[in-house]
Structures are given as C-alpha cells and as structure tokens.
Short mmCIF file of C-alpha atoms in Angstrom, two decimals:
data_model
loop_
_atom_site.label_atom_id
_atom_site.label_comp_id
_atom_site.label_asym_id
_atom_site.label_seq_id
_atom_site.Cartn_x
_atom_site.Cartn_y
_atom_site.Cartn_z
CA MET D 1 19.13 5.43 -69.21
CA GLU D 2 21.36 2.44 -68.35
CA ARG D 3 23.84 2.60 -65.48
CA ASN D 4 24.97 -1.02 -65.74
CA GLY D 5 27.83 -0.34 -68.13
CA GLU D 6 25.83 -1.05 -71.26
CA GLY D 7 25.17 2.66 -71.83
CA GLY D 8 28.88 3.49 -71.78
CA ARG D 9 29.69 0.71 -74.23
CA ARG D 10 26.92 1.84 -76.58
CA MET D 11 28.16 5.45 -76.38
CA LEU D 12 31.67 4.44 -77.43
CA ALA D 13 30.54 2.02 -80.13
CA GLU D 14 28.22 4.55 -81.77
CA LEU D 15 30.78 7.36 -81.69
CA LEU D 16 33.54 5.10 -83.04
CA GLU D 17 31.32 3.91 -85.89
CA ALA D 18 30.33 7.49 -86.76
CA SER D 19 33.93 8.76 -86.64
CA HIS D 20 35.13 7.01 -89.78
CA LEU D 21 33.14 9.24 -92.15
CA MET D 22 32.67 12.25 -89.86
CA PRO D 23 34.24 15.67 -90.55
CA ILE D 24 35.60 17.40 -87.46
CA GLU D 25 32.83 20.01 -87.43
CA LEU D 26 30.30 17.27 -86.62
CA LEU D 27 32.29 15.87 -83.69
CA PRO D 28 30.79 18.11 -80.94
CA ALA D 29 27.18 17.38 -81.91
CA LYS D 30 27.83 13.68 -82.50
CA ALA D 31 29.70 13.36 -79.19
CA ASN D 32 26.75 14.92 -77.36
CA GLY D 33 24.26 12.68 -79.09
CA CYS D 34 26.17 9.47 -78.38
CA ALA D 35 27.00 10.51 -74.80
CA ARG D 36 23.33 10.50 -73.83
CA ALA D 37 23.47 6.70 -73.85
CA ALA D 38 25.78 6.98 -70.81
CA SER D 39 23.52 9.54 -69.07
CA PHE D 40 25.72 12.54 -69.95
CA HIS D 41 23.69 15.68 -70.49
CA GLN D 42 26.38 17.78 -72.13
CA VAL D 43 29.87 17.34 -73.60
CA LEU D 44 32.05 20.30 -74.61
CA ILE D 45 35.41 19.83 -76.35
CA TYR D 46 38.30 22.25 -75.73
CA VAL D 47 41.70 22.02 -77.44
CA ALA D 48 44.91 23.68 -76.29
CA ASP D 49 46.57 26.29 -78.46
CA LEU D 50 50.06 25.77 -79.90
CA GLN D 51 51.82 27.43 -76.95
CA ARG D 52 49.55 25.65 -74.44
CA ASN D 53 48.39 28.86 -72.82
CA LEU D 54 44.73 28.79 -73.92
CA LEU D 55 41.93 26.22 -74.19
CA ARG D 56 39.60 26.86 -77.13
CA LEU D 57 36.15 25.43 -77.65
CA VAL D 58 35.71 23.26 -80.72
CA PRO D 59 32.59 24.77 -82.34
CA GLY D 60 29.79 22.73 -83.81
CA ASP D 61 26.95 22.19 -81.33
CA ASP D 62 25.21 25.52 -80.76
CA ALA D 63 22.74 24.13 -78.23
CA ALA D 64 25.42 22.64 -75.99
CA GLU D 65 27.78 25.61 -76.34
CA HIS D 66 25.26 28.29 -75.41
CA GLY D 67 26.40 30.28 -72.39
CA HIS D 68 29.87 28.70 -72.19
CA ASP D 69 33.25 30.36 -72.69
CA THR D 70 34.79 29.83 -76.10
CA GLU D 71 38.28 30.45 -74.70
CA LEU D 72 39.80 29.72 -71.28
CA HIS D 73 43.23 30.59 -69.92
CA VAL D 74 45.43 27.77 -68.63
CA GLU D 75 46.81 30.03 -65.92
CA GLY D 76 44.47 30.82 -63.05
CA THR D 77 41.49 28.62 -63.96
CA VAL D 78 40.16 25.31 -62.71
CA ALA D 79 40.15 24.06 -66.29
CA GLY D 80 43.78 25.09 -66.55
CA ARG D 81 44.67 23.13 -63.40
CA ALA D 82 43.05 20.00 -64.84
CA TYR D 83 45.10 20.52 -68.00
CA GLN D 84 48.36 21.26 -66.15
CA TYR D 85 48.21 18.32 -63.76
CA GLY D 86 46.33 15.79 -65.89
CA GLY D 87 43.57 15.07 -63.38
CA VAL D 88 39.77 15.10 -63.47
CA LEU D 89 38.44 18.15 -61.57
CA PRO D 90 34.93 19.48 -60.83
CA ALA D 91 33.90 22.10 -63.38
CA ALA D 92 31.24 23.61 -61.12
CA PRO D 93 29.82 23.10 -57.62
CA PRO D 94 27.12 20.40 -57.50
CA GLY D 95 23.67 21.85 -57.90
CA GLY D 96 20.27 20.97 -59.27
CA GLY D 97 21.16 17.30 -59.35
CA VAL D 98 23.84 17.87 -62.03
CA PHE D 99 27.56 17.16 -61.70
CA GLN D 100 30.15 18.69 -64.03
CA TRP D 101 33.80 17.80 -64.60
CA TRP D 102 36.88 18.77 -66.56
CA VAL D 103 38.42 15.64 -68.09
CA PRO D 104 41.85 15.72 -69.81
CA LEU D 105 42.14 14.82 -73.50
CA LEU D 106 45.34 12.86 -74.14
CA ASP D 107 47.04 11.45 -77.22
CA GLY D 108 49.04 8.81 -75.35
CA THR D 109 50.69 11.24 -72.92
CA GLU D 110 50.52 14.31 -75.19
CA ARG D 111 48.10 16.88 -73.76
CA ILE D 112 45.49 17.87 -76.35
CA GLY D 113 42.87 19.67 -74.30
CA LEU D 114 39.86 18.99 -72.07
CA LEU D 115 36.29 17.77 -72.06
CA ARG D 116 33.65 19.49 -69.98
CA VAL D 117 31.14 16.77 -69.08
CA SER D 118 27.80 17.06 -67.26
CA SER D 119 25.82 14.18 -65.74
CA GLU D 120 23.19 13.49 -63.12
CA HIS D 121 25.40 10.69 -61.74
CA ASN D 122 28.58 10.83 -59.66
CA ASP D 123 30.00 7.35 -59.25
CA ALA D 124 32.85 5.13 -60.41
CA ASP D 125 31.01 4.02 -63.55
CA THR D 126 30.41 7.63 -64.54
CA ARG D 127 34.06 8.49 -64.10
CA ALA D 128 35.13 5.45 -66.13
CA ASP D 129 32.72 6.38 -68.92
CA MET D 130 33.99 9.99 -68.93
CA GLU D 131 37.60 8.92 -69.22
CA ALA D 132 36.80 6.39 -71.95
CA LEU D 133 34.88 9.06 -73.87
CA ALA D 134 37.82 11.47 -73.52
CA ALA D 135 40.21 8.80 -74.83
CA LEU D 136 38.06 8.12 -77.89
CA ILE D 137 37.53 11.82 -78.67
CA SER D 138 41.30 12.33 -78.40
CA LEU D 139 41.89 9.58 -80.95
CA ILE D 140 39.31 11.08 -83.28
CA ILE D 141 40.88 14.54 -83.03
CA VAL D 142 44.36 13.13 -83.73
CA SER D 143 43.04 11.16 -86.72
CA LYS D 144 41.40 14.28 -88.19
CA ARG D 145 43.89 17.06 -87.48
CA GLY D 146 46.30 16.14 -90.27
CA THR D 147 43.61 17.02 -92.81
CA SER D 148 41.66 19.67 -90.90
CA ASP D 149 42.44 23.33 -91.48
CA ALA D 150 39.65 24.16 -89.03
CA LEU D 151 41.59 22.49 -86.20
CA ALA D 152 44.88 24.00 -87.36
CA LYS D 153 43.39 27.49 -87.23
CA LEU D 154 41.73 26.85 -83.88
CA VAL D 155 45.03 26.07 -82.13
CA ARG D 156 46.78 29.16 -83.52
CA THR D 157 46.54 32.57 -81.93
CA ARG D 158 48.46 34.44 -84.64
CA GLN D 159 50.03 34.01 -88.05
CA MET D 160 52.77 31.44 -88.50
CA SER D 161 55.93 31.69 -90.59
CA VAL D 162 56.54 29.30 -93.47
CA SER D 163 59.54 27.84 -91.63
CA ALA D 164 57.52 27.17 -88.47
CA GLN D 165 54.80 25.51 -90.54
CA MET D 166 57.40 23.11 -91.94
CA GLN D 167 59.04 22.38 -88.60
CA TRP D 168 55.85 21.57 -86.69
CA ASN D 169 54.84 19.09 -89.39
CA LEU D 170 58.13 17.21 -88.94
CA LEU D 171 58.31 16.93 -85.16
CA PRO D 172 57.11 14.03 -83.00
CA PRO D 173 54.57 14.64 -80.20
CA ARG D 174 55.99 16.81 -77.45
CA THR D 175 55.47 14.15 -74.77
CA TYR D 176 56.01 10.40 -74.66
CA ALA D 177 56.15 7.92 -71.77
CA ASP D 178 56.26 4.22 -71.07
CA GLY D 179 57.43 2.22 -68.06
CA ARG D 180 61.09 2.95 -68.87
CA VAL D 181 61.25 6.61 -69.84
CA THR D 182 59.39 9.89 -69.89
CA ILE D 183 60.30 12.30 -72.69
CA SER D 184 59.08 15.86 -73.12
CA ALA D 185 60.11 18.80 -75.30
CA SER D 186 59.28 22.46 -75.80
CA LEU D 187 60.34 25.00 -78.37
CA GLU D 188 59.81 28.69 -79.00
CA PRO D 189 59.09 31.02 -80.68
CA ALA D 190 56.27 28.70 -81.66
CA TYR D 191 55.09 30.79 -84.62
CA ASP D 192 58.53 31.80 -85.87
CA ILE D 193 60.85 28.85 -85.23
CA SER D 194 63.38 28.42 -87.98
CA GLY D 195 66.38 26.15 -87.46
CA ASP D 196 65.72 24.19 -84.26
CA VAL D 197 64.35 20.64 -84.41
CA PHE D 198 64.17 17.77 -81.94
CA GLU D 199 63.61 14.08 -82.43
CA TYR D 200 63.09 11.00 -80.30
CA ALA D 201 62.23 7.45 -81.26
CA VAL D 202 61.90 4.10 -79.49
CA ASP D 203 63.37 0.93 -80.99
CA GLY D 204 62.95 -1.98 -78.59
CA PRO D 205 65.03 -1.14 -75.50
CA LEU D 206 66.79 1.74 -77.29
CA VAL D 207 65.61 5.34 -77.08
CA HIS D 208 67.10 7.72 -79.63
CA LEU D 209 67.33 11.41 -78.69
CA THR D 210 68.40 14.16 -81.10
CA ILE D 211 68.50 17.93 -81.12
CA PHE D 212 69.65 20.11 -84.05
CA ASP D 213 70.26 23.85 -84.34
CA ALA D 214 70.64 25.08 -87.92
CA MET D 215 72.63 28.17 -88.82
CA GLY D 216 70.57 31.33 -89.21
CA HIS D 217 67.07 32.48 -88.30
CA ASP D 218 65.25 32.40 -91.62
CA THR D 219 63.43 30.02 -93.93
CA ALA D 220 66.77 28.67 -95.17
CA ALA D 221 67.57 27.67 -91.58
CA GLY D 222 64.26 25.83 -91.43
CA LEU D 223 65.10 23.99 -94.64
CA SER D 224 68.53 23.06 -93.25
CA GLY D 225 67.00 21.79 -90.02
CA ALA D 226 64.40 19.78 -91.93
CA LEU D 227 67.08 18.27 -94.16
CA ALA D 228 69.20 17.34 -91.14
CA LEU D 229 66.26 15.70 -89.40
CA GLY D 230 65.25 13.79 -92.51
CA ALA D 231 68.78 12.54 -93.15
CA CYS D 232 69.23 11.49 -89.52
CA ARG D 233 65.87 9.71 -89.38
CA ASN D 234 66.50 7.91 -92.68
CA ALA D 235 69.98 6.76 -91.62
CA ARG D 236 68.72 5.56 -88.24
CA ARG D 237 65.99 3.49 -89.84
CA GLN D 238 68.58 1.84 -92.04
CA GLY D 239 70.51 0.74 -88.94
CA ALA D 240 73.16 3.48 -88.80
CA GLY D 241 75.00 4.14 -85.52
CA LEU D 242 75.57 7.53 -83.92
CA VAL D 243 78.65 8.46 -85.94
CA GLU D 244 77.09 7.23 -89.18
CA LYS D 245 73.93 9.25 -88.54
CA ALA D 246 75.96 12.43 -88.04
CA GLU D 247 77.93 11.69 -91.20
CA ALA D 248 74.70 11.15 -93.13
CA VAL D 249 73.48 14.57 -92.00
CA GLU D 250 76.78 16.18 -93.04
CA ALA D 251 76.71 14.49 -96.42
CA ALA D 252 73.17 15.71 -97.11
CA LEU D 253 74.05 19.28 -96.10
CA LEU D 254 77.22 19.32 -98.20
CA GLU D 255 75.39 17.95 -101.23
CA GLN D 256 72.63 20.52 -100.93
CA TYR D 257 74.51 23.61 -99.74
CA ASP D 258 78.23 22.99 -100.51
CA HIS D 259 79.61 24.39 -97.20
CA ARG D 260 77.23 27.38 -97.18
CA ARG D 261 75.01 26.03 -94.38
CA TYR D 262 75.74 24.06 -91.23
CA VAL D 263 73.87 22.44 -88.36
CA THR D 264 75.07 21.76 -84.81
CA GLY D 265 73.58 18.99 -82.75
CA VAL D 266 73.73 16.17 -80.25
CA LEU D 267 72.73 12.63 -81.22
CA ALA D 268 72.23 10.20 -78.33
CA THR D 269 71.02 6.67 -77.67
CA LEU D 270 69.87 5.40 -74.28
CA ASP D 271 69.78 1.66 -73.68
CA THR D 272 66.89 1.43 -71.22
CA GLY D 273 67.85 -2.12 -70.30
CA THR D 274 71.24 -1.08 -68.90
CA GLY D 275 71.04 2.69 -68.41
CA VAL D 276 74.00 3.25 -70.75
CA LEU D 277 73.79 6.57 -72.57
CA GLN D 278 75.95 7.05 -75.67
CA TRP D 279 76.15 10.28 -77.62
CA VAL D 280 78.09 12.32 -80.14
CA ASN D 281 78.44 16.09 -80.07
CA ARG D 282 78.70 17.97 -83.36
CA GLY D 283 79.58 21.51 -82.35
CA HIS D 284 76.73 21.83 -79.87
CA HIS D 285 76.18 22.51 -76.17
CA PRO D 286 76.90 19.27 -74.28
CA PRO D 287 74.03 17.39 -72.60
CA ILE D 288 73.25 17.92 -68.93
CA ILE D 289 72.48 15.19 -66.41
CA ILE D 290 70.29 16.03 -63.42
CA ARG D 291 70.74 13.43 -60.67
CA ASP D 292 69.15 13.25 -57.23
CA ASN D 293 67.38 16.53 -58.02
CA ARG D 294 70.60 18.49 -58.41
CA TRP D 295 72.62 19.52 -61.42
CA THR D 296 75.49 17.08 -61.84
CA SER D 297 77.36 18.65 -64.73
CA HIS D 298 77.70 18.86 -68.45
CA LEU D 299 78.57 15.50 -69.95
CA ALA D 300 82.15 15.97 -71.13
CA CYS D 301 82.76 14.83 -74.71
CA PRO D 302 85.17 16.35 -77.25
CA PRO D 303 82.93 17.91 -79.91
CA GLY D 304 83.26 17.25 -83.59
CA HIS D 305 82.77 19.97 -86.16
CA PRO D 306 79.30 21.28 -87.05
CA MET D 307 77.62 19.16 -89.72
CA GLY D 308 78.00 20.75 -93.13
CA THR D 309 81.40 22.36 -92.51
CA ASP D 310 83.54 19.30 -93.45
CA LEU D 311 86.41 20.36 -91.18
CA GLY D 312 87.70 16.83 -90.70
CA LEU D 313 87.53 16.69 -86.90
CA ARG D 314 87.07 13.24 -85.46
CA THR D 315 83.61 12.34 -84.14
CA LEU D 316 83.84 10.50 -80.83
CA VAL D 317 81.15 8.34 -79.22
CA CYS D 318 81.03 9.14 -75.50
CA GLU D 319 79.33 7.11 -72.81
CA GLU D 320 77.72 7.61 -69.39
CA HIS D 321 76.14 5.05 -67.06
CA LEU D 322 72.88 6.49 -65.72
CA GLN D 323 71.05 5.77 -62.52
CA PRO D 324 67.26 5.28 -62.42
CA GLY D 325 65.69 8.72 -62.05
CA ASP D 326 68.46 10.54 -63.96
CA ARG D 327 67.25 13.20 -66.37
CA ILE D 328 69.08 13.89 -69.63
CA VAL D 329 68.62 17.45 -70.89
CA LEU D 330 69.45 18.55 -74.45
CA TYR D 331 68.94 22.21 -75.33
CA THR D 332 69.79 24.94 -77.80
CA ASP D 333 71.42 28.27 -77.04
CA GLY D 334 68.16 30.21 -77.29
CA ILE D 335 67.29 28.82 -73.82
CA THR D 336 70.40 29.90 -71.95
CA GLU D 337 71.35 32.97 -74.02
CA ALA D 338 67.99 34.73 -73.87
CA ARG D 339 68.77 38.25 -72.67
CA ARG D 340 66.81 40.97 -70.96
CA SER D 341 67.59 44.67 -70.88
CA GLY D 342 71.02 45.16 -69.36
CA ASP D 343 72.46 42.32 -71.48
CA ARG D 344 72.07 39.69 -68.75
CA GLU D 345 71.56 36.13 -69.99
CA PHE D 346 68.98 33.71 -68.64
CA GLY D 347 71.96 31.44 -68.11
CA LEU D 348 72.66 27.77 -67.55
CA ALA D 349 72.41 27.94 -63.75
CA ARG D 350 68.96 29.59 -63.88
CA PHE D 351 67.86 27.05 -66.49
CA THR D 352 68.84 23.96 -64.49
CA ASP D 353 67.61 25.46 -61.22
CA PHE D 354 64.19 26.00 -62.82
CA LEU D 355 63.98 22.35 -63.89
CA ILE D 356 65.07 21.09 -60.46
CA ARG D 357 62.79 23.39 -58.47
CA HIS D 358 59.64 22.65 -60.45
CA HIS D 359 60.30 18.92 -60.41
CA ALA D 360 60.55 19.14 -56.62
CA ASP D 361 57.18 20.94 -56.60
CA GLY D 362 55.57 17.82 -58.06
CA LEU D 363 54.83 19.22 -61.51
CA PRO D 364 54.52 16.82 -64.45
CA VAL D 365 57.45 17.13 -66.85
CA PRO D 366 55.40 18.67 -69.73
CA GLU D 367 54.05 21.34 -67.38
CA THR D 368 57.55 22.09 -66.08
CA LEU D 369 58.75 22.68 -69.64
CA ARG D 370 55.69 24.77 -70.51
CA ARG D 371 56.44 27.03 -67.57
CA LEU D 372 60.15 27.09 -68.42
CA VAL D 373 59.43 28.41 -71.89
CA GLN D 374 57.11 31.04 -70.44
CA ALA D 375 59.85 32.11 -68.02
CA VAL D 376 62.37 32.37 -70.86
CA LEU D 377 59.93 34.43 -72.91
CA GLU D 378 59.21 36.75 -70.00
CA TYR D 379 62.92 37.12 -69.34
CA HIS D 380 63.32 38.22 -72.94
CA ASP D 381 60.38 40.68 -72.72
CA GLY D 382 58.13 38.33 -74.66
CA ARG D 383 60.15 38.02 -77.86
CA LEU D 384 63.10 35.71 -78.50
CA GLN D 385 65.89 36.56 -80.94
CA ASP D 386 66.83 32.88 -81.35
CA ASP D 387 65.02 29.55 -81.27
CA ALA D 388 64.86 28.07 -77.76
CA THR D 389 64.41 24.31 -77.57
CA VAL D 390 64.75 21.82 -74.73
CA LEU D 391 64.38 18.03 -74.83
CA LEU D 392 64.25 16.20 -71.50
CA CYS D 393 64.32 12.43 -70.99
CA GLU D 394 64.05 10.75 -67.60
CA TRP D 395 65.23 7.16 -67.36
CA ILE D 396 62.87 5.45 -64.92
CA GLY D 397 64.37 1.98 -65.14
CA PRO D 398 64.60 -1.10 -67.36
CA HIS D 399 61.05 -2.43 -67.07
CA LEU D 400 58.13 -1.69 -69.38
CA GLU D 401 55.64 -2.40 -66.60
CA PRO D 402 54.36 -1.08 -64.31
CA ALA D 403 54.07 2.41 -65.77
CA ASP D 404 52.74 4.25 -62.70
CA THR D 405 55.91 6.33 -62.31
CA ALA D 406 55.84 7.32 -65.97
CA ALA D 407 52.15 8.27 -65.70
CA GLY D 408 52.87 10.59 -62.81
CA LEU D 409 55.85 12.20 -64.54
CA ALA D 410 53.85 12.74 -67.72
CA GLY D 411 50.82 14.09 -65.86
CA VAL D 412 48.31 11.45 -66.90
CA SER D 413 47.55 10.02 -63.45
CA SER D 414 44.26 11.01 -61.90
CA THR D 415 45.98 11.27 -58.54
CA ARG D 416 48.70 13.59 -59.82
CA LEU D 417 47.31 16.78 -58.26
CA PRO D 418 49.01 17.15 -54.85
CA THR D 419 47.47 19.60 -52.42
CA ALA D 420 50.58 21.73 -52.00
CA ALA D 421 51.39 21.93 -55.69
CA ALA D 422 47.82 22.67 -56.69
CA GLY D 423 47.93 26.03 -55.01
CA ALA D 424 51.50 26.84 -55.94
CA PRO D 425 52.25 29.97 -57.96
CA SER D 426 52.35 29.40 -61.68
CA ARG D 427 55.80 30.95 -62.09
#
C-alpha cells in the first residue's frame, strides 16, 4: 500500500466518484473499501443526534461494525471530547501495530459527528489523509441528508412534533465562521419547538442576524414563525433595510392572520468592515453585548410594537460601535425565564455568567451553547414550558484572512484541546 500520497488521493477520488449515485446505506462499506488505498484498516462513521448528546453509528458495514458501540455519549467519553473540542484524539491505546483515532466530521464549522479510523501508520501523511477523508464523508452526508429518512431517523432519539419538523427544515446550520465572525445558535425543546426561529446570512462585509419568537406554543406558532422568517428572508434578498424587513414581516402576518397572531423579534446587521452594529427591536428582549469577557449591558433601543399587531409605534434603527472580540447575544425568553420548583427563574445574570465563564474555560462557542441549553433544561427539571433560543455572534475583526481565531472559536482547530479545559467538568 502506497505511503507517498498517491494512496490518499486515490481513496478520495474513488469515494467521490462513487458518491454521486450512492445511497447513504452504502456509504460505510464504500468508505471502508476506498480507505484501504490509504492503508486504513477500518473506518466507522458516527453522527450526532439532534440535541448533540449522543453519537450514533451509521449502519451499513457489518464486518467493520462488529464489536463496536452503536451509540456513544458525548459526556464522559473520549469520543465525546473529540466532538466537543473539534480535535483528533486517540480512540484506543496503540497495540498490535494498529493506531486508532477519533476524527471530527464537519460541515464547514457545523459539527456533524466523528470518524473512527484505524491504520498501521502514525505519521503526518496519515493524519492528513484522515482529515481529508473526514471532510469528504461530511460533504457526502450533507448532500444526502435532505433526501434520507434513514439519516433523519438516526439523529432523532424520540418523536418530533409537526411544528419542530417545519422549523428545523427552515433554519441555517447552527454554526458558521470565517475570518471576521463566528456565529453559533442553539434552541430547545428540540423535538417540540414551535414559535422560535433564528436566522443569519452573510452578504459581502454585512452579517445579518435575526431572532423571532412567535405567539403561542402550538403548530400555529410554528406557522407564524415560519411565515415571519420567510417574509424577512425574501425582503432582505430584495435589498430591504432593517425597518423594511420588519414591515414586510408585519404585512405578511396581518394578511394571513388579521391581528390574531404576532411575532416579536430583533433584526440586526453587523458591518464587519467597520464593527458598526445596527438593529431594530420589535417588542423583544434587547440584545446583549459581552465585552472583555464581562457583561456590558443590554443595548438600549426603544422597541417598536410586535409584528402583526399594527399598533403604529415607530420603528427606530439603533446603532452600536463594536470592538474586536465583542459578542452579540440575541435570545428568547425561554432561556432566562426557565423556572425550577420554587418559581425561581434561570435569569439574565445566570445566563450571561454561564457564557462568560465557559468562554474563559477555552470552550468553542458551539460547545458553550450546547452546555448552556443542557443547564437550562436541567434547571427546568428536563422539560421547558417555552422555546429557548440563543444566537451568538462574535466579531473577530474586519479581515477575511487569516481565520485561525475563527477556527479556534468554532472548535475546528486540531490544537483546540487545552490541557486544563480537557479535564474540566462538563457542567
């Protein structure tokens, strides 16, 4: 077997060629077959569940899968640490001339799952081939999951409501990063979300950030949230500004529901070239800025009326000049108003302290938000009464390159696993 680079190139070329007409159930066996060209003995594919608490084996290659776990917990496992921190980690102690690794699967910066790879070699070429194989398998999974019920069922641990099914199909990936910004979002209850939606989009130097909270906790709330998101997205792509986007959402809600349904929200635009953040508030909690790893304050801006109520309040565009490293946080009331027995809220101070403390611990932003949602769920005894959504954007600076800072924040750097943080408690 070649170790001059030719084997790795042949592995990728053969798998890419096969992928065009390959159903997802053939991916594990085909990946194993092609990987032998790069001297890999075994390749197992694990995908993360919807709440990012479990890693589940993609079935399809009985010979390779024999004797391996079909499900792994993110908390308390080596595989979970590789997933949390985005780094390649040994999957087993070296023995018998075989080396094994956990390799993250990433869609850009969105965490999909892990590969478990075995090889007789342990050198730079092997690592490069593993990471290239993981990148290609990630692309194949992303290309297939829109039409694969098998993948959809694999990432679910329980039944999903109709409203949640609609919302997940509308949302962008939960993590994005380039040299200028890192964006990450989380929302719960993952299987029962109704009216919460988030949106971000990049248009040259502009980054658009949006969060909506529709009235109610039923399928009608999900329909209202979907309508608001669609109207906002359509208006933005026709060149509408912040006020015009909010008015487009209101017009769509009034036409469809005639004052019977409303949506609150914040619509914001960050100019990454200058650090100028502009936003409008339509009856929602104001954004938070975290600066120098401490909570600065809510961004003061007189709110307009909720979209769909037609109360005639003026919509103002407010502005803040950010500093590199500032984090913008948009959230819905399910985060701060989650209550435990005794009627005590999770609260804004606890929420911001959690974000600050885990950032200081060196956690990637997506992992911080994953743990935040788990903390909110635990605080509410495992079941939320309202949707809880948070969208966080860190402005790194005006330059697209280099993207090393963004890679670290998103958890895609192989050097992201610091010694102190690696052994830190998970909560």
